[in-house]
PDB file of C-alpha atoms in Angstrom:
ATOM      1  CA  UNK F   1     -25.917  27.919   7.602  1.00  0.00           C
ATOM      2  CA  UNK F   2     -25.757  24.908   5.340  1.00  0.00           C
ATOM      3  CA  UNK F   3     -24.889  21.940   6.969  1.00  0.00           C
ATOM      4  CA  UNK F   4     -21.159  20.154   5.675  1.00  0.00           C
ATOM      5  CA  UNK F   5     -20.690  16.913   6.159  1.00  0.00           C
ATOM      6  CA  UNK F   6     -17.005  15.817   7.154  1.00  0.00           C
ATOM      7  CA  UNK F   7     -16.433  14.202   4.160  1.00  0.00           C
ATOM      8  CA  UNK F   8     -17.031  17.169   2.300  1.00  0.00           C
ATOM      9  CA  UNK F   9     -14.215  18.283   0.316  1.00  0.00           C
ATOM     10  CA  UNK F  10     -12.568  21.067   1.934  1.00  0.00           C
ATOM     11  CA  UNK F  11      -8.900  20.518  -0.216  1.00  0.00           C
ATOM     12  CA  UNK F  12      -7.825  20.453  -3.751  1.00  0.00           C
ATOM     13  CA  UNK F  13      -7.507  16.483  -3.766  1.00  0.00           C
ATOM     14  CA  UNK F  14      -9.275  15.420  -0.837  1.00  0.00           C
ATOM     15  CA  UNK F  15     -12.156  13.967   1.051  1.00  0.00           C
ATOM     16  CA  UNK F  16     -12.668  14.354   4.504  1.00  0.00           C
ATOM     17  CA  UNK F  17     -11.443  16.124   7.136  1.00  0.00           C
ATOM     18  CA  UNK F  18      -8.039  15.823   7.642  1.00  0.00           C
ATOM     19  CA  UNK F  19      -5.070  14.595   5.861  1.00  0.00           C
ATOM     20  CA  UNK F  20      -3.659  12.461   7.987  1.00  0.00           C
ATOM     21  CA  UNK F  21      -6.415  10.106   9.076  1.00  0.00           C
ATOM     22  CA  UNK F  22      -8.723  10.309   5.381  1.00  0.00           C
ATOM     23  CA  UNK F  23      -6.035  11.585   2.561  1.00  0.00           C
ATOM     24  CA  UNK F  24      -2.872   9.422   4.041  1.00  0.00           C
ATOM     25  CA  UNK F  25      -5.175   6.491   5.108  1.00  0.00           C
ATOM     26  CA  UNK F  26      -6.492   6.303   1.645  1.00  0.00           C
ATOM     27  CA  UNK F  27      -3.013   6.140  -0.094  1.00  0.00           C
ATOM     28  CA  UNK F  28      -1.802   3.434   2.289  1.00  0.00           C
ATOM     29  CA  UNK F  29      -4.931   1.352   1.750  1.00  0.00           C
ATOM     30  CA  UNK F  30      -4.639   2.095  -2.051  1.00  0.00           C
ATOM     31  CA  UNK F  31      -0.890   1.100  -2.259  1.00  0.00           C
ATOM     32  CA  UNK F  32      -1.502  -1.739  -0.273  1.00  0.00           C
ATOM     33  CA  UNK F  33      -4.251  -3.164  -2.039  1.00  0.00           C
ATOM     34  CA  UNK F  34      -2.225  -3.111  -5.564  1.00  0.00           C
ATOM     35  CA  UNK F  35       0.340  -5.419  -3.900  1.00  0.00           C
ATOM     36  CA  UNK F  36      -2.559  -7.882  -4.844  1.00  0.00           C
ATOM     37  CA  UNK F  37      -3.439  -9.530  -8.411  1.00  0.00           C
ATOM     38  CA  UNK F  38      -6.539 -10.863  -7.379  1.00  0.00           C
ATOM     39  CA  UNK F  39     -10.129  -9.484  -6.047  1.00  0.00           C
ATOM     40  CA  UNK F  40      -9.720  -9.025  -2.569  1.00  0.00           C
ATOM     41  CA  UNK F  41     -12.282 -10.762   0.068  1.00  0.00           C
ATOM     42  CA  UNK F  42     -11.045  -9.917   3.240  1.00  0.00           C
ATOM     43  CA  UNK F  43      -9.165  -6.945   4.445  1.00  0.00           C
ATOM     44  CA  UNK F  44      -8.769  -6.468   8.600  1.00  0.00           C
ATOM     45  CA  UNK F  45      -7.323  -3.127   9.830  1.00  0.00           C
ATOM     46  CA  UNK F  46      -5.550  -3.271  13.385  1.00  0.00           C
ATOM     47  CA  UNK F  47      -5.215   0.690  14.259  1.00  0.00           C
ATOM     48  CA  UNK F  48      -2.862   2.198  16.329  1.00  0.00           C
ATOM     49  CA  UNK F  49      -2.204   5.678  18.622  1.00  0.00           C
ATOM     50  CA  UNK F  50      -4.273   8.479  17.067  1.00  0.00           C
ATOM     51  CA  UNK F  51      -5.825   6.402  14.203  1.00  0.00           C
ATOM     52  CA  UNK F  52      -7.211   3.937  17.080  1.00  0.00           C
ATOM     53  CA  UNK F  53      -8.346   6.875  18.970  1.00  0.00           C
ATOM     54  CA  UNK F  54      -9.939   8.684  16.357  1.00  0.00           C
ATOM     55  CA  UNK F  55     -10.730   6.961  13.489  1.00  0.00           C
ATOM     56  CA  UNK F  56     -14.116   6.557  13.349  1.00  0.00           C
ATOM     57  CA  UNK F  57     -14.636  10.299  13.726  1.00  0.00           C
ATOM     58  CA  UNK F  58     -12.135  11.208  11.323  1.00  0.00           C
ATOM     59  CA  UNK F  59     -13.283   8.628   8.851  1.00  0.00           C
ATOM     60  CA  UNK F  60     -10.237   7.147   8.841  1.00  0.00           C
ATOM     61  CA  UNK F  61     -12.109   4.001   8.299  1.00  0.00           C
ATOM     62  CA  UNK F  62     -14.027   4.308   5.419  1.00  0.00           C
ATOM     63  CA  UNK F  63     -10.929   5.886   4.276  1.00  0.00           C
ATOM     64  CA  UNK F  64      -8.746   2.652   4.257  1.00  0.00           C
ATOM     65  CA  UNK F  65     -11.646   0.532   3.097  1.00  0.00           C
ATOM     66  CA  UNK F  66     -11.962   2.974   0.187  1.00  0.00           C
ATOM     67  CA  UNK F  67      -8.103   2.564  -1.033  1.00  0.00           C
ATOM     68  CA  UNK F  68      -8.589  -0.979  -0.874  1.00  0.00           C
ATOM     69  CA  UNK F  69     -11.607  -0.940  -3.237  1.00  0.00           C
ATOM     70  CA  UNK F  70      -8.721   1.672  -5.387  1.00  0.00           C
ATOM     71  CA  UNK F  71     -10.142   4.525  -4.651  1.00  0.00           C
ATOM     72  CA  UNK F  72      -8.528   8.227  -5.034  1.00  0.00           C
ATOM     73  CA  UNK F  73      -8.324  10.393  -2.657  1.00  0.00           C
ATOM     74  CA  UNK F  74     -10.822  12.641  -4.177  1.00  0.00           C
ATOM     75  CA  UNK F  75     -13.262   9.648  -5.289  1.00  0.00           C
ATOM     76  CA  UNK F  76     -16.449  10.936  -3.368  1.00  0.00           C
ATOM     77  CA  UNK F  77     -17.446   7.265  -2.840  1.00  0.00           C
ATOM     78  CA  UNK F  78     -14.862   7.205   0.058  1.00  0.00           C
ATOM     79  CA  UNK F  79     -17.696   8.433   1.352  1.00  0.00           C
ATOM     80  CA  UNK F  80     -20.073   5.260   1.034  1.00  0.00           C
ATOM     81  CA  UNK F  81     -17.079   2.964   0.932  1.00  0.00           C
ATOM     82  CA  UNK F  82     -18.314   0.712   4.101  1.00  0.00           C
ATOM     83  CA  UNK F  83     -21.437   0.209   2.295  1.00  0.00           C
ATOM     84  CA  UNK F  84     -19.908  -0.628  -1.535  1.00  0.00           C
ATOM     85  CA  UNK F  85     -17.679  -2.739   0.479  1.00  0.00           C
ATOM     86  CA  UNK F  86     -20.880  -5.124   1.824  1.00  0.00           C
ATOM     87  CA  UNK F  87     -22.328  -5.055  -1.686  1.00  0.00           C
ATOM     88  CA  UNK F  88     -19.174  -6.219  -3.367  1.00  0.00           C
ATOM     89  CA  UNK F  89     -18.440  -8.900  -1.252  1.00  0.00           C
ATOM     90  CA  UNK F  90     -15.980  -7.146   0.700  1.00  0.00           C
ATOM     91  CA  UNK F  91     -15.451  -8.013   4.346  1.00  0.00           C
ATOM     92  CA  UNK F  92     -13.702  -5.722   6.729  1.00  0.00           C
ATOM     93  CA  UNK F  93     -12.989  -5.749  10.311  1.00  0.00           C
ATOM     94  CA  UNK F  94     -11.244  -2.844  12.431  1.00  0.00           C
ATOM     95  CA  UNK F  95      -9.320  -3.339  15.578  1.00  0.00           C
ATOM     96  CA  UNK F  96      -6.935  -0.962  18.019  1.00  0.00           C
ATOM     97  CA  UNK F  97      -3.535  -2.319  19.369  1.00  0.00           C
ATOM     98  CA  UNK F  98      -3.050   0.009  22.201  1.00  0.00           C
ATOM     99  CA  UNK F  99      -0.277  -1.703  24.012  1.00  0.00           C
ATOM    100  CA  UNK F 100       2.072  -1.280  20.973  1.00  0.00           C
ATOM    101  CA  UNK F 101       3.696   2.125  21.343  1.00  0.00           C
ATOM    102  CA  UNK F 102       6.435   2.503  19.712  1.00  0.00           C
ATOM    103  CA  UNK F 103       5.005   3.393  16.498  1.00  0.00           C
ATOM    104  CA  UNK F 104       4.412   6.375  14.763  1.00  0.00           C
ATOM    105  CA  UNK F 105       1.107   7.796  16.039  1.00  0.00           C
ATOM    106  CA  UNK F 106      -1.048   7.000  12.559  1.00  0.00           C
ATOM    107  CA  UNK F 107      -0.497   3.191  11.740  1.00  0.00           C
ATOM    108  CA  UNK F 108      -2.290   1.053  10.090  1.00  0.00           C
ATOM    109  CA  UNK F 109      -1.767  -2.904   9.622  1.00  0.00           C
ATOM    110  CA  UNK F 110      -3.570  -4.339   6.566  1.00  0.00           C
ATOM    111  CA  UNK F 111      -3.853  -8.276   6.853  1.00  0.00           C
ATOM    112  CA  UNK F 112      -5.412  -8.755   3.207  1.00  0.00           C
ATOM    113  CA  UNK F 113      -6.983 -11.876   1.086  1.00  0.00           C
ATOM    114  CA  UNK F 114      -7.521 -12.397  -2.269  1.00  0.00           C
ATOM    115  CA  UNK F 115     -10.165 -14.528  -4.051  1.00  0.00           C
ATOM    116  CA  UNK F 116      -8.038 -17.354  -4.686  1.00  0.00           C
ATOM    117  CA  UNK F 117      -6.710 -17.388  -0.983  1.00  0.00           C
ATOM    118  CA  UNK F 118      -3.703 -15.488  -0.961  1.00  0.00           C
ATOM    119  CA  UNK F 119      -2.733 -13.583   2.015  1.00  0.00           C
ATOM    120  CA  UNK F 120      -0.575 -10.302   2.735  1.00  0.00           C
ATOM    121  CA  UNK F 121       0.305  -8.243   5.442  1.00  0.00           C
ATOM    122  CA  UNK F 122       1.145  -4.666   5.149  1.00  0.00           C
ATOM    123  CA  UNK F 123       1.970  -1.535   7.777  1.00  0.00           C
ATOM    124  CA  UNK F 124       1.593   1.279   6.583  1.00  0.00           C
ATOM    125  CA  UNK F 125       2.141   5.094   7.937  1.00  0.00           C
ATOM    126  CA  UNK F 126       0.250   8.005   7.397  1.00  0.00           C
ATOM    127  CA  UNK F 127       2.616  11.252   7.439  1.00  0.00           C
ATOM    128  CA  UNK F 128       0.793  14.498   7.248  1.00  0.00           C
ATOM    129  CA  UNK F 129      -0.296  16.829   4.362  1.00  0.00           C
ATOM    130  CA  UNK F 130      -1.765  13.472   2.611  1.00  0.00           C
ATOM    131  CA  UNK F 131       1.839  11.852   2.401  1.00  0.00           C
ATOM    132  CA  UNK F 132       1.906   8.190   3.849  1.00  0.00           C
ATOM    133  CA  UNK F 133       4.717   5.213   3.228  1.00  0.00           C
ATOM    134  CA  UNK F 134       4.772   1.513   3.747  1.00  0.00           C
ATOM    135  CA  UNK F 135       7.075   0.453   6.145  1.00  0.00           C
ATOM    136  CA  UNK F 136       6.441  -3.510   6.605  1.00  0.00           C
ATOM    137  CA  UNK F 137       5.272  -6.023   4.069  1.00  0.00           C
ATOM    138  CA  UNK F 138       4.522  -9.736   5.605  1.00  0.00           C
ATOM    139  CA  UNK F 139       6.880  -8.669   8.549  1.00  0.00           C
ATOM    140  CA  UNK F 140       9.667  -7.060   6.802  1.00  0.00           C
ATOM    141  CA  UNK F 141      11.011  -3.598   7.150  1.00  0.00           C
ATOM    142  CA  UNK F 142      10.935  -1.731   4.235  1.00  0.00           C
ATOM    143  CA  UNK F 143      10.461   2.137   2.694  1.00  0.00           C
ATOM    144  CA  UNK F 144       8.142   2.662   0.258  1.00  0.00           C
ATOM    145  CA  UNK F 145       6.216   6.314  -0.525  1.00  0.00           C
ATOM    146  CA  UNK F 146       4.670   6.024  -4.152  1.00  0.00           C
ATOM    147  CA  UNK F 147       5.614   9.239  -4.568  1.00  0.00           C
ATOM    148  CA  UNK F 148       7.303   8.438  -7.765  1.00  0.00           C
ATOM    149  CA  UNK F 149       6.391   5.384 -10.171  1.00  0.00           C
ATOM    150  CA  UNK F 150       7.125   2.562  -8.368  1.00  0.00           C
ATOM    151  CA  UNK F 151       7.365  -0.657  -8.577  1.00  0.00           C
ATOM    152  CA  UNK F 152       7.784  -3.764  -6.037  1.00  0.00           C
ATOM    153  CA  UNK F 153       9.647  -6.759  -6.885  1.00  0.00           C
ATOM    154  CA  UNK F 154       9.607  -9.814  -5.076  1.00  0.00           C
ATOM    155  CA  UNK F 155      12.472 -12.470  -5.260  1.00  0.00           C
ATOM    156  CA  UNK F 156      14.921 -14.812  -3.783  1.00  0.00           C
ATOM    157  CA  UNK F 157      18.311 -13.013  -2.334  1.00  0.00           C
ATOM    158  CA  UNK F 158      20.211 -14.093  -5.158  1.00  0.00           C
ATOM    159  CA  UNK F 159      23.538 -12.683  -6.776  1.00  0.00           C
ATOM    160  CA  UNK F 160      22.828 -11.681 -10.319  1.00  0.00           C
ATOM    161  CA  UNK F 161      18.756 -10.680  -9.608  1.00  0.00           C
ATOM    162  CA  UNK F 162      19.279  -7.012  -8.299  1.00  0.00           C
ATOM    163  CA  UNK F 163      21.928  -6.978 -12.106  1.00  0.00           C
ATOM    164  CA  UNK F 164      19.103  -8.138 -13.730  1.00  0.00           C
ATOM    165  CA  UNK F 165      16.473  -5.808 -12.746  1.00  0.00           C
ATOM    166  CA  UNK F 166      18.583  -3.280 -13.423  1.00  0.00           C
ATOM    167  CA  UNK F 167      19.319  -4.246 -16.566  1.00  0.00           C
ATOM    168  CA  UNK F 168      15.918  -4.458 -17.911  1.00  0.00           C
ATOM    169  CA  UNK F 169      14.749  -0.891 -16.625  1.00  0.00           C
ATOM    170  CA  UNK F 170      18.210   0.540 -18.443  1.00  0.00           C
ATOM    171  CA  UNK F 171      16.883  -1.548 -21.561  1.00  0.00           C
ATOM    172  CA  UNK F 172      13.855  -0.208 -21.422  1.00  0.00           C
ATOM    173  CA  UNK F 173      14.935   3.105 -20.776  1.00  0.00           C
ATOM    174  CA  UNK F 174      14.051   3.527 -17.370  1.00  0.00           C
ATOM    175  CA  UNK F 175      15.674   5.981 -15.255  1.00  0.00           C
ATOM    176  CA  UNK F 176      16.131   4.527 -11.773  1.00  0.00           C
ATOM    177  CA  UNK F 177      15.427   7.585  -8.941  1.00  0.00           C
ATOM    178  CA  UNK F 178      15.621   5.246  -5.993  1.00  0.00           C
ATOM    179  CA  UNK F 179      16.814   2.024  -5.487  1.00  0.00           C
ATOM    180  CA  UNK F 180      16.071   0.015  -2.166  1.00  0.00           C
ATOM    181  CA  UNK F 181      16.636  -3.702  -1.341  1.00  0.00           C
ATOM    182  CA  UNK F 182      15.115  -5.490   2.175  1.00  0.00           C
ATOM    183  CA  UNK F 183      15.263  -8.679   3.059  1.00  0.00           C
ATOM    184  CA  UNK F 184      14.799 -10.626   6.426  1.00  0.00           C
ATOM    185  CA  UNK F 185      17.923 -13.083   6.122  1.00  0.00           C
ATOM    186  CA  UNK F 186      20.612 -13.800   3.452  1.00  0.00           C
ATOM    187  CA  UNK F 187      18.552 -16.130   0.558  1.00  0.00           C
ATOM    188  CA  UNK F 188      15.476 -15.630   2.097  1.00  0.00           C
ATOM    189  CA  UNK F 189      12.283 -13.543   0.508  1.00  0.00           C
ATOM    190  CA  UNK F 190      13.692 -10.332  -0.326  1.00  0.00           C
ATOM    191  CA  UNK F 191      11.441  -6.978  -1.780  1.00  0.00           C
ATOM    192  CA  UNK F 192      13.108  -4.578  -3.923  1.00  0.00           C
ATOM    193  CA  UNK F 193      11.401  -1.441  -4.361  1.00  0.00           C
ATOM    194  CA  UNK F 194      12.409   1.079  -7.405  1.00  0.00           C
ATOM    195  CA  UNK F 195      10.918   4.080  -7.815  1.00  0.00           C
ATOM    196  CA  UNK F 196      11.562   5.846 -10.680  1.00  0.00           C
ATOM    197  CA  UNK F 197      11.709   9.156 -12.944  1.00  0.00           C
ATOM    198  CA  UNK F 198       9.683   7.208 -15.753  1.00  0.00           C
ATOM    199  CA  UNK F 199       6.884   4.978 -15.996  1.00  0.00           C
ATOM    200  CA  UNK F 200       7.339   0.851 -16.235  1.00  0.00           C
ATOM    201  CA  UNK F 201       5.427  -0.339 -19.087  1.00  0.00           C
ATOM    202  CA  UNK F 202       4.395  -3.774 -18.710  1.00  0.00           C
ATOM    203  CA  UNK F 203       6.893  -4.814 -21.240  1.00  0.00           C
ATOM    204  CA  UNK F 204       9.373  -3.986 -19.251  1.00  0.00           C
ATOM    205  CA  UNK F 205       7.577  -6.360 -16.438  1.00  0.00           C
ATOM    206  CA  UNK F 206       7.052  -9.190 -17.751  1.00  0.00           C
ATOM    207  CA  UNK F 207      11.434  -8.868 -19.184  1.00  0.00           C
ATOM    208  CA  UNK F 208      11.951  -8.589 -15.207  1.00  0.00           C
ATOM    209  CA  UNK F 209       9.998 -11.949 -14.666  1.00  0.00           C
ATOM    210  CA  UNK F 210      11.843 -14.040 -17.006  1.00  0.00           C
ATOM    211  CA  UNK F 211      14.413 -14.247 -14.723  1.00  0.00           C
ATOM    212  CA  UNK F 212      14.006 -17.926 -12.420  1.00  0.00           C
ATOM    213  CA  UNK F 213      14.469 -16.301  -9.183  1.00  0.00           C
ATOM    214  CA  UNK F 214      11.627 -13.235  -9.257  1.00  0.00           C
ATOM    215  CA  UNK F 215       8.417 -14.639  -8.039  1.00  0.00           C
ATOM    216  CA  UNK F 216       6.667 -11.549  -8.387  1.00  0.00           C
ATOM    217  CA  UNK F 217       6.975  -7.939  -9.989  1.00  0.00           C
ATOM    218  CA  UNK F 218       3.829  -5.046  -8.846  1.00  0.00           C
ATOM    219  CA  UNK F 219       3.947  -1.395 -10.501  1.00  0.00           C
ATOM    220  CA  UNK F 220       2.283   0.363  -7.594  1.00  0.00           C
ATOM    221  CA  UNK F 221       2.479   3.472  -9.528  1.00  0.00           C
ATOM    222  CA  UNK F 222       2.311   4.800 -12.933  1.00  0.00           C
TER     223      UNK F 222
END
């Protein structure tokens, strides 16, 4: 009998062997690792429940280092992803948090740094069937799946931004699907996330910049 390896693919889209801890892990890794402009350095994983447990096994590991190098889930170089990490000047460290619970059993947190120093922190869930979301960037809650294009926009709670966001995607003729603001306190650092029936050409970016009180604007998805 020939001999498969577990990264073998064995789905239509997929390497490894199972969706939660290779397929989802790569898509959280992979949407995390867009939420930065700049080559990334650094990258530590802290794994919790099952993904502690298993992850080596599973190759849940050199599935999140692969989405962080932007990887698809089907890129066979998930395979050797550890190893392209080294040569690229990657470093990665993995850790388990097993006395934080009350989590859903695969979770990931992503404490990421760029070239130029920049730092981010992202949680991310890993839902079954190759389906993940982000559910905390830099400590606060929010939703995001990437199932549709989306796109992340970073600003100061301010009346008028969410009207001006808006405004541009209608202008650009951008049909808004979903619409979610978080925010940790009123006028503090707040993420809106829009996904959306239609792709947001970067035209239609740098129109949402132009406004004073967006620091930052990410398509995470095409």
């Amino acid at each position: 009998m020939e001999f498969i390896s577990v990264f073998d693919v064995i789905g239509p889209n997929m390497i490894g062997p199972s969706s939660s801890h290779t397929a989802g892990a790569v898509r959280i890794a992979l949407l995390a690792g867009k939420m930065m402009h700049h080559r990334i350095v650094k990258a530590d994983f802290i794994l919790y429940k099952s993904f502690a447990e298993t992850y080596r096994g599973h190759g849940t590991d050199r599935a999140l280092v692969g989405g962080i190098l932007g990887f698809k889930t089907d890129n066979p170089k998930i395979r050797d992803s550890l190893e392209i990490a080294e040569k690229q000047g990657l470093a990665v460290t993995f850790s388990c948090n097993r006395e934080e619970t009350d989590c859903h059993p695969n979770t990931v947190d992503i404490a990421m740094e760029d070239e130029l120093g920049y730092r981010l922190t992202v949680r991310g869930e890993s839902l079954g069937g190759g389906k993940a979301r982000i559910t905390r960037i830099n400590g606060v809650n929010v939703v995001l799946t990437g199932e549709y294009s989306s796109l992340l926009v970073v600003h100061t709670d301010y009346p008028g931004v969410l009207a001006h966001i808006t405004d541009v995607l209608s202008s650009h003729h951008v049909n808004i699907a979903f619409l979610r603001l978080f925010r940790r306190e009123k006028g503090g650092e707040t993420y809106t996330i829009i996904e959306s029936d239609d792709p947001v050409s970067a035209e239609a970016v740098a129109d949402i910049n132009k406004n004073q009180y967006i620091r930052d604007t990410i398509v995470l998805k095409e």
